[in-house]
Short mmCIF file of N, CA and C in Angstrom, two decimals:
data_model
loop_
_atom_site.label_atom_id
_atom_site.label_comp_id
_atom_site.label_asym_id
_atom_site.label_seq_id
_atom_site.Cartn_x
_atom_site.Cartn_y
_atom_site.Cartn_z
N UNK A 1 123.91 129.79 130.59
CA UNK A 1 124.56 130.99 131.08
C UNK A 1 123.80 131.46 132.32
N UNK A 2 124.08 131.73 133.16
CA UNK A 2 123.93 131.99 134.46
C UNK A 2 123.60 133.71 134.72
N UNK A 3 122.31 133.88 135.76
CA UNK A 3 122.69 135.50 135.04
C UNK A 3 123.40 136.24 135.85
N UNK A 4 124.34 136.13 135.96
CA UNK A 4 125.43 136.83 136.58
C UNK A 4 126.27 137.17 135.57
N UNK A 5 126.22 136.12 134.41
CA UNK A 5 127.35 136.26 133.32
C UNK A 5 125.95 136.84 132.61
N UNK A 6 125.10 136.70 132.23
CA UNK A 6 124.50 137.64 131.34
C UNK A 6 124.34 139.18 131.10
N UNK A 7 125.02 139.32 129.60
CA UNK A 7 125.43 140.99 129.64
C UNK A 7 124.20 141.52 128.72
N UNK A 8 123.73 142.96 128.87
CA UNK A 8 122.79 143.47 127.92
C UNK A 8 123.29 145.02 127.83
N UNK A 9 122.96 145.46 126.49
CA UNK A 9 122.88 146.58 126.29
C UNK A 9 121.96 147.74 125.81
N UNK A 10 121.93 148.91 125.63
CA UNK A 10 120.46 149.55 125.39
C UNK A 10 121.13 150.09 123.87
N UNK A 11 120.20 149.89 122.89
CA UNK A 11 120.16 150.71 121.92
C UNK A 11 120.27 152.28 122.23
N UNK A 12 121.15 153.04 121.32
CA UNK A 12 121.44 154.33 121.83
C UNK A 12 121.35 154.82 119.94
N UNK A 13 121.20 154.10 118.90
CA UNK A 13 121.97 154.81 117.60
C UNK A 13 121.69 153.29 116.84
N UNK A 14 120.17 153.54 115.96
CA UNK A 14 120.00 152.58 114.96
C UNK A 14 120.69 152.32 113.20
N UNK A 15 120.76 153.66 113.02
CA UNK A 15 121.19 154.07 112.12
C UNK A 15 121.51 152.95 111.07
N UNK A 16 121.23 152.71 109.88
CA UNK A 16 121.53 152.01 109.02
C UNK A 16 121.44 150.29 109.68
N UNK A 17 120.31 149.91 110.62
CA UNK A 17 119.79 149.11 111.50
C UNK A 17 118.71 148.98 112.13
N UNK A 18 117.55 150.28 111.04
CA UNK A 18 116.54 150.41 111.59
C UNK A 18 115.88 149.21 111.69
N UNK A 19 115.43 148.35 110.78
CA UNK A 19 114.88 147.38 110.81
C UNK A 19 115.20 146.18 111.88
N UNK A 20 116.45 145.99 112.35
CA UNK A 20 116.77 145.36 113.22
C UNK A 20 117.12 145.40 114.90
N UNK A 21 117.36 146.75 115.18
CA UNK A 21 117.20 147.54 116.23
C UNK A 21 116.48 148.67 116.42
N UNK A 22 116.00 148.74 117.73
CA UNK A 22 114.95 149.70 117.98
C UNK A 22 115.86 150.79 119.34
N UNK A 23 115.61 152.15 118.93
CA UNK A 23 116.23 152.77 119.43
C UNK A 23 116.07 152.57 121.12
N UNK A 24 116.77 153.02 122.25
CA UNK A 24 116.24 152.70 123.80
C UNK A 24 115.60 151.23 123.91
N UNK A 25 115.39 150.56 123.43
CA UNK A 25 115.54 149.25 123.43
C UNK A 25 116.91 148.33 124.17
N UNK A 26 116.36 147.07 125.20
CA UNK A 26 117.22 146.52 126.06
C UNK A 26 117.73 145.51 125.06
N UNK A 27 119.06 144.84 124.97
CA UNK A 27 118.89 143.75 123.84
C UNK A 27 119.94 142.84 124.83
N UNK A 28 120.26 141.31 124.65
CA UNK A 28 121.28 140.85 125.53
C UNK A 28 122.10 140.56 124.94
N UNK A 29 123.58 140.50 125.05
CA UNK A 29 124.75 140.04 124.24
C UNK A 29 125.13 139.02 124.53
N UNK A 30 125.64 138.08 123.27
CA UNK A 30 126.05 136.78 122.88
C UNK A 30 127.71 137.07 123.43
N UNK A 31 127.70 136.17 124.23
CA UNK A 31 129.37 136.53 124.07
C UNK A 31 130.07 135.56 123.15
N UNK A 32 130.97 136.48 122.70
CA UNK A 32 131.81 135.93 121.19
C UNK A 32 132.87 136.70 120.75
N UNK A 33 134.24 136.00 122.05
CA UNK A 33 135.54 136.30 121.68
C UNK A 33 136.13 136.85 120.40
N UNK A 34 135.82 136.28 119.75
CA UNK A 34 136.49 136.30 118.00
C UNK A 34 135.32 137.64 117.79
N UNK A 35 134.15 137.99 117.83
CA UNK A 35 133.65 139.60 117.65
C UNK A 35 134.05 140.66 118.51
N UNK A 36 134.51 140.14 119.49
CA UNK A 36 135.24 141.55 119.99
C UNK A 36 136.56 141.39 119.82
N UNK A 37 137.60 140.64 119.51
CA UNK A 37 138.71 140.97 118.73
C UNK A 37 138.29 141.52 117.43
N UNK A 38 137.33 141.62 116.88
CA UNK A 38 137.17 142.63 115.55
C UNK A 38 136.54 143.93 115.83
N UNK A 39 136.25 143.93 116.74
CA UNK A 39 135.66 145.11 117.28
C UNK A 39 133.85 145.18 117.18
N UNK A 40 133.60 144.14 117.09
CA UNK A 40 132.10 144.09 116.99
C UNK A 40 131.59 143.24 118.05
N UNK A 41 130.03 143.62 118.37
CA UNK A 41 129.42 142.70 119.90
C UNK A 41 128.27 141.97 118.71
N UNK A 42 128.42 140.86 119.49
CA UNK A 42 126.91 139.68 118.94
C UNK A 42 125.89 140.03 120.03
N UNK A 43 124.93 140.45 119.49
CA UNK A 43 123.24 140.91 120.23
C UNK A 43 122.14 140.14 118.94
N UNK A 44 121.10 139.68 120.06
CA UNK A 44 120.29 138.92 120.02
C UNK A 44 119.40 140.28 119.24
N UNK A 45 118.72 140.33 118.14
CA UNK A 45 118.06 141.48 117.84
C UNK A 45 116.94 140.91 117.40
N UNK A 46 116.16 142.32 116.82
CA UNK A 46 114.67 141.95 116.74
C UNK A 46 114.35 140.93 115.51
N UNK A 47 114.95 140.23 115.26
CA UNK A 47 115.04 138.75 114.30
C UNK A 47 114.44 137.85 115.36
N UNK A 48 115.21 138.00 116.25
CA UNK A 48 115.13 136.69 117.22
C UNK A 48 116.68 135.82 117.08
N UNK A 49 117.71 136.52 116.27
CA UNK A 49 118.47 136.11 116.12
C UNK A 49 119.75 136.74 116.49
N UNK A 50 121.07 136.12 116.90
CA UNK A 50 122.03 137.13 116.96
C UNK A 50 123.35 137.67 115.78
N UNK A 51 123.60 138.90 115.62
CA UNK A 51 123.92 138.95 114.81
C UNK A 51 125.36 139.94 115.32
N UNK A 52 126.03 140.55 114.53
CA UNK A 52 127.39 141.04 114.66
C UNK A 52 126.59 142.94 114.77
N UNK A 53 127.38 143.59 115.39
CA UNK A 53 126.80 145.09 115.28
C UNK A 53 127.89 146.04 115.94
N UNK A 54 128.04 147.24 115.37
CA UNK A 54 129.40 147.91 115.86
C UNK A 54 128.71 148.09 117.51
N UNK A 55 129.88 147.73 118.84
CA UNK A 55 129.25 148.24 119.70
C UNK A 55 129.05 150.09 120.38
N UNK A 56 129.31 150.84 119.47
CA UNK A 56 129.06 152.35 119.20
C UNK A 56 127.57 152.10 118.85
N UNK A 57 126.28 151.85 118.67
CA UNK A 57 124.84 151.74 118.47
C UNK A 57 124.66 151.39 120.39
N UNK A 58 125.36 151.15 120.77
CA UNK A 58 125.10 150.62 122.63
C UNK A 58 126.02 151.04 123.27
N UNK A 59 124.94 151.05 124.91
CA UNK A 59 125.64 151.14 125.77
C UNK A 59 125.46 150.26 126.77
N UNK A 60 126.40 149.62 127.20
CA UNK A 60 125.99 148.67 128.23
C UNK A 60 125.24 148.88 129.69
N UNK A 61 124.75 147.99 129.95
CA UNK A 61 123.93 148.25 130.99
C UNK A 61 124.34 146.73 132.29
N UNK A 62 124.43 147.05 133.50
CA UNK A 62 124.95 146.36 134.49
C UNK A 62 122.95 146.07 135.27
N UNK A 63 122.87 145.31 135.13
CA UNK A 63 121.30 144.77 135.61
C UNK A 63 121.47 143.59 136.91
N UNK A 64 120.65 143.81 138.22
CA UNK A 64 120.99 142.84 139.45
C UNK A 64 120.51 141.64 139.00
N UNK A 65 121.13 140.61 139.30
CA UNK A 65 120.91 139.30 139.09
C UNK A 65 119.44 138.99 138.97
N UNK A 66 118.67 139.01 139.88
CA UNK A 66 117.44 138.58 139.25
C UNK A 66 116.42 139.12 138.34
N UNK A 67 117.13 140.53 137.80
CA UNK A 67 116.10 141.27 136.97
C UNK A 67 117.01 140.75 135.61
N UNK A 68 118.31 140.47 135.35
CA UNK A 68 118.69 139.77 133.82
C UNK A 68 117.89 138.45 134.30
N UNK A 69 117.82 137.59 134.77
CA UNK A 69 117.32 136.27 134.98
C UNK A 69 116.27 136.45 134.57
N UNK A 70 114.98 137.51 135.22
CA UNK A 70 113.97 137.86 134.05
C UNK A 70 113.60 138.31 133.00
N UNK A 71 114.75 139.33 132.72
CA UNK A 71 114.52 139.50 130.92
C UNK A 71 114.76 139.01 130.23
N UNK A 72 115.65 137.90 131.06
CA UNK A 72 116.27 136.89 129.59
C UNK A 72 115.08 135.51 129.73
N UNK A 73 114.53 135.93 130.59
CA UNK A 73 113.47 134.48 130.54
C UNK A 73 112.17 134.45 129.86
N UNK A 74 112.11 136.32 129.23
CA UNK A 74 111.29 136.30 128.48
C UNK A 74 111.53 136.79 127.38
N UNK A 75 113.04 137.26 126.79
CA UNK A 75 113.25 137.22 125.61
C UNK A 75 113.36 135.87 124.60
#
């Protein structure tokens, strides 16, 4: 994925996700057609893994190309 296509969002609302999201926290999203026809986003969370999460806990965030290229190079 190229980071132009790489999307991230900030934790805004852990709620019943404490353990897996951290509030104001940057996280990057999996894209996955079939979860947003259900209304849910796939984010990479503090597992190290990605998982399904209502996207109401985020808000998206628009980041210039070479600063996603670096957060995703060290997540």
């Amino acid at each position: 994925m190229t980071a132009r296509n790489r999307q991230f969002v900030i934790c805004t609302n852990n709620a019943g996700y404490e353990v897996s999201l951290e509030v104001r926290k940057l996280y990057q999203v999996v894209p996955d057609p079939a979860a947003e026809k259900s209304g849910q986003i796939r984010v990479i969370d503090e597992s190290g893994e990605d998982y399904l999460y209502p996207p109401s806990l985020f808000v998206r965030v628009d980041l210039p190309a070479a600063v996603a290229e670096q957060v995703a190079s060290v997540a």
